[in-house]
XYZ file of C-alpha atoms in Angstrom:
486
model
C 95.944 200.540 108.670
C 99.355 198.914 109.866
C 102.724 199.485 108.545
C 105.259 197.840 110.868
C 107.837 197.748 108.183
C 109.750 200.298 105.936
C 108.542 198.324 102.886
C 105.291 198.464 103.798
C 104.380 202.037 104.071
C 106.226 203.037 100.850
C 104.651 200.120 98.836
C 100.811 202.080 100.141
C 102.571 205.438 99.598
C 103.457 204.618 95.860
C 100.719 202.267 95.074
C 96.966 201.382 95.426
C 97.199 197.941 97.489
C 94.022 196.501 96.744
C 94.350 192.480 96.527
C 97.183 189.526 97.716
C 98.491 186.799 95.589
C 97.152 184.167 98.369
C 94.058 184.844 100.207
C 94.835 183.435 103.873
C 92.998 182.744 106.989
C 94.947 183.069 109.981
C 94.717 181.156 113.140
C 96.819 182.398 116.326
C 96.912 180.042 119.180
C 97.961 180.563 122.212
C 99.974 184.040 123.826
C 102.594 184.218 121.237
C 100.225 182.898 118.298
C 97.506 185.203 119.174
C 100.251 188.367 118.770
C 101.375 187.834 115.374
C 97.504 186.850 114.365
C 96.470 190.428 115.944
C 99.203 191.736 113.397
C 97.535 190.051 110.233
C 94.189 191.144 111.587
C 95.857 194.843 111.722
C 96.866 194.851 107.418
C 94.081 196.253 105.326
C 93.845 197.170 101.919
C 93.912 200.989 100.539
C 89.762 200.940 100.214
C 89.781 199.907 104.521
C 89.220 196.489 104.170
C 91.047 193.533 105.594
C 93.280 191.860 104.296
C 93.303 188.518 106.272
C 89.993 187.211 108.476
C 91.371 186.077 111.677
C 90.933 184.199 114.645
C 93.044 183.824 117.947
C 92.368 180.591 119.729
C 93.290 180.586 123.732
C 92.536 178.704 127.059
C 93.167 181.460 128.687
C 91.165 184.562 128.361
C 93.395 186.510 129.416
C 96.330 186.059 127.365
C 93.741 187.634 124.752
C 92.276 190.727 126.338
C 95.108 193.425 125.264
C 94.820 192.214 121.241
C 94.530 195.327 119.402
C 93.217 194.630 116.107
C 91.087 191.224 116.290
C 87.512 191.749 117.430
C 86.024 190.022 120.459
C 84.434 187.924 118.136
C 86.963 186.577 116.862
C 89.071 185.548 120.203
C 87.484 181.994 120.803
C 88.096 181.394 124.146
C 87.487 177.482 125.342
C 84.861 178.218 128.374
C 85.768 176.481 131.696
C 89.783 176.764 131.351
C 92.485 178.817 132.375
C 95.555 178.042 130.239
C 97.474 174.902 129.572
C 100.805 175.696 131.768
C 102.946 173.731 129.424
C 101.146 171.051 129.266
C 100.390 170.343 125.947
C 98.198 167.428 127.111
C 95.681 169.897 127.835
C 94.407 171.014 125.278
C 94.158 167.355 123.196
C 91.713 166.248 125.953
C 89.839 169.304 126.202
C 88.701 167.861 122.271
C 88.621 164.023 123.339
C 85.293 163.021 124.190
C 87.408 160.088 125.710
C 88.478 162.188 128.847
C 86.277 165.386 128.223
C 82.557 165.075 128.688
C 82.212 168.860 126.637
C 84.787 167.673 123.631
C 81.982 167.924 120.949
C 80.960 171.124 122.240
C 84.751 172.378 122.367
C 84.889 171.336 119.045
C 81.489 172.503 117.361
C 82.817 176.209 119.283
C 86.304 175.373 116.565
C 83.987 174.412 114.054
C 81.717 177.217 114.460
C 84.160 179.651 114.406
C 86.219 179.076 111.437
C 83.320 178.361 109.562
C 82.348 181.557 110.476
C 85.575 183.464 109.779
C 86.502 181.617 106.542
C 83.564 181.640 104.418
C 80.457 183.962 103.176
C 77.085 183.429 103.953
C 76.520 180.987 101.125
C 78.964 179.049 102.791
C 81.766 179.574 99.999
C 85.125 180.014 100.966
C 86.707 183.359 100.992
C 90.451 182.021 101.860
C 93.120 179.733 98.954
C 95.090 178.796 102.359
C 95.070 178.685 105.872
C 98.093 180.515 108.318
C 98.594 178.532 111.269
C 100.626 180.366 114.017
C 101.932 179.119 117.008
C 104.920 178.845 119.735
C 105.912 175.366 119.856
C 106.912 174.572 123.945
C 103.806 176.522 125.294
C 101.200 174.368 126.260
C 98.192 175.619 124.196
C 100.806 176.702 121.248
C 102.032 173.141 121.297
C 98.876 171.453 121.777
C 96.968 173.022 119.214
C 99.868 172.467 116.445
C 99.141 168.532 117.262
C 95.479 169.056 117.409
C 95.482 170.420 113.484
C 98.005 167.634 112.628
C 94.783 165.097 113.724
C 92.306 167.484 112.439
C 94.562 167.779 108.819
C 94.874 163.708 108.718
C 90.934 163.598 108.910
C 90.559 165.646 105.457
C 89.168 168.807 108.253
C 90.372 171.587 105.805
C 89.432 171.996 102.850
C 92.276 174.102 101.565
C 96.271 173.611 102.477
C 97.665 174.612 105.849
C 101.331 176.272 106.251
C 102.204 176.505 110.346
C 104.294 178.919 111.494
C 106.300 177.738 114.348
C 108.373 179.529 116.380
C 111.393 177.662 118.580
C 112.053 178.211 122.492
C 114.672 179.435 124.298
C 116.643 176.601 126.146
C 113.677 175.856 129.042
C 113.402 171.946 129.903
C 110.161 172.110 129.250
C 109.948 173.871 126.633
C 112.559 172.171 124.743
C 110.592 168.656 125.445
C 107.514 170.159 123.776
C 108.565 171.908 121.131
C 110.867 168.944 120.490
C 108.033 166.218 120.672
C 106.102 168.440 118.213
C 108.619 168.902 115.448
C 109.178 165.395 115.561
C 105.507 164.747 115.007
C 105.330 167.469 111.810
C 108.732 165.412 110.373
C 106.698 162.274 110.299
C 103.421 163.617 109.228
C 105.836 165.319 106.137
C 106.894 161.524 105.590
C 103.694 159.936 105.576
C 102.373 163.022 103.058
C 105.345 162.274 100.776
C 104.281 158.834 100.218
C 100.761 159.659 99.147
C 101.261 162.680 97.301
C 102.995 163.667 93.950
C 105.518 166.324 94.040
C 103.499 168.916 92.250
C 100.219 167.925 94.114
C 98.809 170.446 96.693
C 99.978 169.056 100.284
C 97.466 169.596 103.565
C 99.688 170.067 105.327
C 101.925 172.491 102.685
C 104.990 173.756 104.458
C 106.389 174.480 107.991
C 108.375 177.819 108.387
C 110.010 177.934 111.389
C 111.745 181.021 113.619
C 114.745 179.895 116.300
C 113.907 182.493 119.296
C 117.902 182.694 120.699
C 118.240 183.701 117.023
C 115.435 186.690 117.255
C 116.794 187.850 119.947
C 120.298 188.167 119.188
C 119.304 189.841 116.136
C 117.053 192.473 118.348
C 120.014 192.925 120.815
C 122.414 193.544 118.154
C 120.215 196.250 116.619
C 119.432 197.659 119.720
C 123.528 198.209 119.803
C 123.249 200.732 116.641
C 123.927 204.330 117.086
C 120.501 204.607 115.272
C 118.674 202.623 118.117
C 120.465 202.581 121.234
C 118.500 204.788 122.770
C 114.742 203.354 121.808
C 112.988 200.830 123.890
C 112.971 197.598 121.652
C 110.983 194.464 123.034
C 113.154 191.775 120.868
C 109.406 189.414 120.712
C 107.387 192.341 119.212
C 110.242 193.537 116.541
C 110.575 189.565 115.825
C 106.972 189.520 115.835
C 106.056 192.433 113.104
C 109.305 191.109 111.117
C 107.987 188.002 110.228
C 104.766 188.831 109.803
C 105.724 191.777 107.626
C 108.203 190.030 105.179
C 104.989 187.314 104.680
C 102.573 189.905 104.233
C 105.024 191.911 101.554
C 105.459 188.693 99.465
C 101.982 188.102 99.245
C 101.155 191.858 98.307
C 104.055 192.373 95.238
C 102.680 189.743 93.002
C 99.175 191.643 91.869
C 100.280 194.644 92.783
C 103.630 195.550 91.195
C 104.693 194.867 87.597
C 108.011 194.229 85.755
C 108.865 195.496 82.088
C 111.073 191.917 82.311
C 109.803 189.117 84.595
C 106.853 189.640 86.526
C 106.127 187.358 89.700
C 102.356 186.365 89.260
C 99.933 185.681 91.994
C 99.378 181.595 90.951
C 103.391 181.306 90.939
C 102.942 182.261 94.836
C 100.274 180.223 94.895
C 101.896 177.146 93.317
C 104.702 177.447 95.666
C 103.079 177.648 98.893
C 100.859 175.029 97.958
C 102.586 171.850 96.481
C 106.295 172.577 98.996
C 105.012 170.177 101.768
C 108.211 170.289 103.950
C 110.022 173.322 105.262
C 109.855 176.488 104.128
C 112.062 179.787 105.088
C 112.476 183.189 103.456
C 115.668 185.606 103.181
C 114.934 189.349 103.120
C 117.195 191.654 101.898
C 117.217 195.217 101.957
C 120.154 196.835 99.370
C 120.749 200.359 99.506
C 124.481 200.046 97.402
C 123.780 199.413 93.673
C 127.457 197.320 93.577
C 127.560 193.808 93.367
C 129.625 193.046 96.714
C 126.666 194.488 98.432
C 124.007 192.784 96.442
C 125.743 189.268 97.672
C 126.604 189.960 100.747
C 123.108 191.170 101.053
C 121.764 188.086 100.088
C 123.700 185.485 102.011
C 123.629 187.336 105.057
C 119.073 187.412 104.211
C 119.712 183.570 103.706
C 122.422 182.460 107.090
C 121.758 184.879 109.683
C 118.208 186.470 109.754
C 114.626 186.178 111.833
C 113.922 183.312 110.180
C 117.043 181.468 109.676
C 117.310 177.862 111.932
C 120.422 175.949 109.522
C 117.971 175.317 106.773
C 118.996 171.887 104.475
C 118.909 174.352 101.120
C 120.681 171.445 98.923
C 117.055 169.245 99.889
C 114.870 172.274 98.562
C 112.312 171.331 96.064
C 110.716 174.299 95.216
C 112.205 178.683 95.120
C 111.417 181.766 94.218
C 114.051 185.039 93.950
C 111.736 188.445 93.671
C 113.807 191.575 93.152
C 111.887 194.426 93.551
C 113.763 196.769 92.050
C 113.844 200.533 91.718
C 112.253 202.377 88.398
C 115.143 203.839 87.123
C 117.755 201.836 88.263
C 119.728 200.295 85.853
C 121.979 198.341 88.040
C 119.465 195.882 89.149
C 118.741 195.143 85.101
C 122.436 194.359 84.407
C 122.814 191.070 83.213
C 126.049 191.014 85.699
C 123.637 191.857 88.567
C 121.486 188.649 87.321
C 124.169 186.616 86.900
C 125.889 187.391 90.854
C 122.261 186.948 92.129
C 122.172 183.289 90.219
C 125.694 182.246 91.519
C 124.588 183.386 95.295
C 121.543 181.192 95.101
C 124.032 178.229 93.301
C 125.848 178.639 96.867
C 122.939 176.814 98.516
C 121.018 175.064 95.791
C 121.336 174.432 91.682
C 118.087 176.416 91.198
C 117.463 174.901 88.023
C 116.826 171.849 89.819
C 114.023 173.329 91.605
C 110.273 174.373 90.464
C 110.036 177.963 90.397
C 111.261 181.162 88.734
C 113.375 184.517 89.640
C 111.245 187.951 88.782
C 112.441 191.728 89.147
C 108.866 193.435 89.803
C 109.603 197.303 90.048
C 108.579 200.327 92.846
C 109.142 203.718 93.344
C 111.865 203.888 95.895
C 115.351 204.398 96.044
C 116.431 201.442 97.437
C 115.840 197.770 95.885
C 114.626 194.619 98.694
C 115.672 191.004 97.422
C 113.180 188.083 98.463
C 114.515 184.905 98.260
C 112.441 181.670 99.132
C 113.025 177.269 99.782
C 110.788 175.530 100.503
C 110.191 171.452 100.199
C 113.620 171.052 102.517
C 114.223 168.432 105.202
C 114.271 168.838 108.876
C 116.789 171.887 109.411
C 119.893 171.503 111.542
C 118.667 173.386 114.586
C 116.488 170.426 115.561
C 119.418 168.227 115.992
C 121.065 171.070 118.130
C 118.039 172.017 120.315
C 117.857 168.079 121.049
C 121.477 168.143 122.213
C 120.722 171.278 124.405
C 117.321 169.269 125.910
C 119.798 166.278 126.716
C 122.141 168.440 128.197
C 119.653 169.967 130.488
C 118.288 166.844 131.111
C 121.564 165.087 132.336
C 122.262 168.674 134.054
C 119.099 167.547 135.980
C 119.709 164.289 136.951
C 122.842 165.129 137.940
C 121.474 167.918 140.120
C 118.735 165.604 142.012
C 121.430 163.564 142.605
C 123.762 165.760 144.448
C 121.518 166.578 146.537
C 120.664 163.304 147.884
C 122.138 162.606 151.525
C 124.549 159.916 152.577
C 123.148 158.169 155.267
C 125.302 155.293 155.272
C 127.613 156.469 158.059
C 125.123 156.334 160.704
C 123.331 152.795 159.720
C 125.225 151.528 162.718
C 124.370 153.944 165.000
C 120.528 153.233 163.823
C 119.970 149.919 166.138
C 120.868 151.791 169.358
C 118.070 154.724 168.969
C 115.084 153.910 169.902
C 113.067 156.407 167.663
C 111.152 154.535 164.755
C 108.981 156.502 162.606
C 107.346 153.156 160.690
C 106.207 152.828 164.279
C 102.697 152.634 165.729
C 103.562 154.637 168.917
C 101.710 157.954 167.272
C 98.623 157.471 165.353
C 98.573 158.472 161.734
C 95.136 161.009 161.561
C 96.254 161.612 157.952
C 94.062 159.321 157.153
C 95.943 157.351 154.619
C 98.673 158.561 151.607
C 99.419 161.443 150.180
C 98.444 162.351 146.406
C 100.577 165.260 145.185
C 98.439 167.776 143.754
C 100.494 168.224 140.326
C 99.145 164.070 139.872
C 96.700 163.486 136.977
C 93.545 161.897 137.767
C 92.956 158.419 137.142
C 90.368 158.684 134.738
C 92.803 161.092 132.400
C 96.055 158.970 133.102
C 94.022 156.092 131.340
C 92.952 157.749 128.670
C 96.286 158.680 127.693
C 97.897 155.511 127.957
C 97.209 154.201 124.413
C 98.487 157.483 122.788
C 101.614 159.077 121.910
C 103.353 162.039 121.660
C 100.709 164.524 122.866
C 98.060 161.851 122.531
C 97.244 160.658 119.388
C 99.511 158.594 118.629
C 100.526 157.967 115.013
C 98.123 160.248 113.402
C 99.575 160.293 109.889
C 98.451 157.042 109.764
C 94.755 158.090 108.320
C 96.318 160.799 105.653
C 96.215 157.475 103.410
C 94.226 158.588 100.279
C 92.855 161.859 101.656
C 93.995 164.761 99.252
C 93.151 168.098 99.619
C 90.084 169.271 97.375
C 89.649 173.142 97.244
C 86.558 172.935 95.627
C 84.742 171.647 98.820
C 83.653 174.702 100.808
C 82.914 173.547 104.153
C 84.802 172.839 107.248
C 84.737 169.351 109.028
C 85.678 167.210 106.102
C 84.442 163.247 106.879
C 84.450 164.305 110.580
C 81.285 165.561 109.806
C 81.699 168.842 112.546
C 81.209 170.987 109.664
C 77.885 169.433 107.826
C 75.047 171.156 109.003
């Protein structure tokens, strides 16, 4: 049984955790979306049992082999490959019977294996929503968050998908991916918009999205407390069980802890998650000070400067939630001051009344009371438009670089008639044989294949969401694709 946060281990001390609000499958692909998946496959419930059937999807086998807690089963490895080395490219053609002899295979293995993982053996599902994770400027992180894009367009899954992205540091490469993909979820959100009601369930239901130069200035400044200087901290694997943690506590207090005021019920979780269909974040705050300066600051600081914070748009939210779990016997957290500060903090960013959902104050046996605040439905948060200005600047920083290191040659043009050395000459035979291809060019064959698509290659994918809305009620896998009718 894992507890990788304080919250976690006293909500199993104090309380029989035997069900969630929202019954996910989670999908890890690639290295970093195979870690936090092995951390969902690592929460169980007080009888032993698993909370979340998982999956971690890979090119490379290897990336795979030190997962602790997802059985060998479970890691789907795509035979004949080795990775995608940032290439994002990769992994699209390794499903495209266009450029891929194997595609159907590849993608009767996908089929297979969430079939497999996400429903019984009458072939009913045993998930309400599926967990996509993945790091977006990797090339099989990347490559597989456009893959489920297509395969969401198509009517695939049968119940609504939230991604979890995470953002790269400031890498060319990486930057140019992860940009490219963002870009493709912003107009996949606009296409959804215009075929779906605002309190319809979206396929594609939210995006929540970590900045990693944010993680790990968080980390570092920890790491600078006189309470952990002196323990090792890897800044991905604290960022890691954070996230995954602060989801997994959300989806555990509705059906688990009451309120003698407001209770937060499992289908208000499940409303939220499910109709959003834009960005999503969530603010944790742990208060220890039952005063009302710490109770704001608290909350702000949970809301502007945490693990998942990237300059969310909170005056385009559609859809909240506020969940104070609050201590027994504290009467602080009942005051109808302490309700009133926690409305005007949220006013800062958003008129919740505006917005469909509800504040709660669910109650634990602990000292200390942990505020959960969640947007979702928001536009396109500002970090975007400054990772694009950092992936210019590089860029320029580039060009500027090749060019510097050109060589003038224009001083000795003159001298060039008067030496008699020509290398376009025939006096030494070439025995190359004819030009050189560098080895880092694609092959023909997969150069045309790609020429009619965009983006990672599909082009303009949102373009077949027309009329396709989810329906829960189907239980298989494959939707009109027909990968998952056997």
């Amino acid at each position: 049984m894992l507890y990788n946060s304080n919250e976690l281990e006293i909500m199993h001390e104090v309380n029989e955790i035997n069900n969630v609000a929202i019954r996910f499958g989670v999908i890890g692909a690639g290295q970093k979306g195979n870690k936090v998946a092995d951390i969902f496959a690592g929460y169980s419930f007080s009888n032993g049992s698993p909370c979340y059937p998982t999956l971690a999807l890979n090119l490379s086998y290897t990336d795979m082999v030190y997962l602790k807690n997802i059985d060998k089963q479970d890691r789907i490895h795509f035979d004949g490959l080795q990775g995608a080395a940032r290439t994002p490219a990769v992994v699209l053609e390794t499903f495209d019977h266009e450029v891929n002899p194997s595609a159907n295979e590849q993608m009767e293995k996908l089929t297979e294996a969430i079939q497999r993982k996400f429903t019984n053996s009458d072939g009913e599902l045993i998930i309400d929503h599926l967990l996509l994770d993945i790091g977006a400027g990797g090339g099989v992180g990347t490559g597989f968050g456009s893959l489920f894009l297509k395969l969401i367009s198509e009517g695939f899954f049968p119940v609504p998908v939230t991604m979890m992205v995470s953002l790269p540091h400031n890498n060319p490469e990486e930057l140019a991916n992860a940009l490219l993909l963002i870009n493709e979820i912003n107009e996949f959100f606009k296409q959804q918009q215009m075929n779906y009601d605002a309190f319809d369930k979206k396929p594609l239901a939210n995006v929540i999205l970590c900045n990693n130069p944010q993680m790990e200035k968080i980390v570092k400044s920890q790491k600078g407390t006189k309470e952990l200087k002196n323990q090792h901290m890897i800044w991905q694997s604290v960022a890691n069980d954070y996230i995954a943690s602060t989801l997994h506590e959300i989806n555990i207090i509705p059906g688990n802890f009451g309120s003698d005021q407001v209770t937060y019920d499992p289908s208000d979780l499940q409303k939220l998650f499910s109709i959003s269909g834009k960005f999503l974040t969530i603010g944790k705050a742990r208060i220890k000070k039952q005063d009302l300066h710490s109770l704001e600051s608290s909350i702000q600081k949970s809301l502007k400067d945490s693990y998942f914070s990237c300059g969310h748009k909170f005056e385009t939210a559609k859809t909240f939630a506020n969940i104070l779990l609050r201590p027994n016997n504290a009467g602080f957290f009942q005051d109808i001051e302490t309700e009133s500060k926690i409305h005007k903090v949220l006013g800062e960013y958003k008129d919740i009344k505006q917005l469909s959902g509800k504040m709660a104050n669910p109650m634990w046996d602990s000292e200390h009371a942990v505020n959960y605040t969640i947007f979702g439905g928001m536009n396109l948060p500002e970090v975007i438009g400054q990772l694009t200005e950092q992936a210019r600047i590089l860029n320029e920083q580039m060009q500027y670089q090749e060019e510097e290191e050109s060589i003038d040659v224009s001083f000795l043009q003159n001298k060039q008639s008067s030496n008699s050395f020509n290398p376009l000459s025939q006096g030494v035979q070439n025995k190359f044989g004819g030009s050189h291809t560098s080895a880092f060019t694609r092959k023909q064959p997969v150069q045309e294949a790609q020429k009619p698509k965009q983006g990672f290659g599909f082009g303009n994918k949102t373009n077949n969401l027309t009329g396709k809305k989810i329906n829960v009620q189907t239980p298989t896998f494959g939707g009109n694709k027909g990968f998952g009718n056997k």
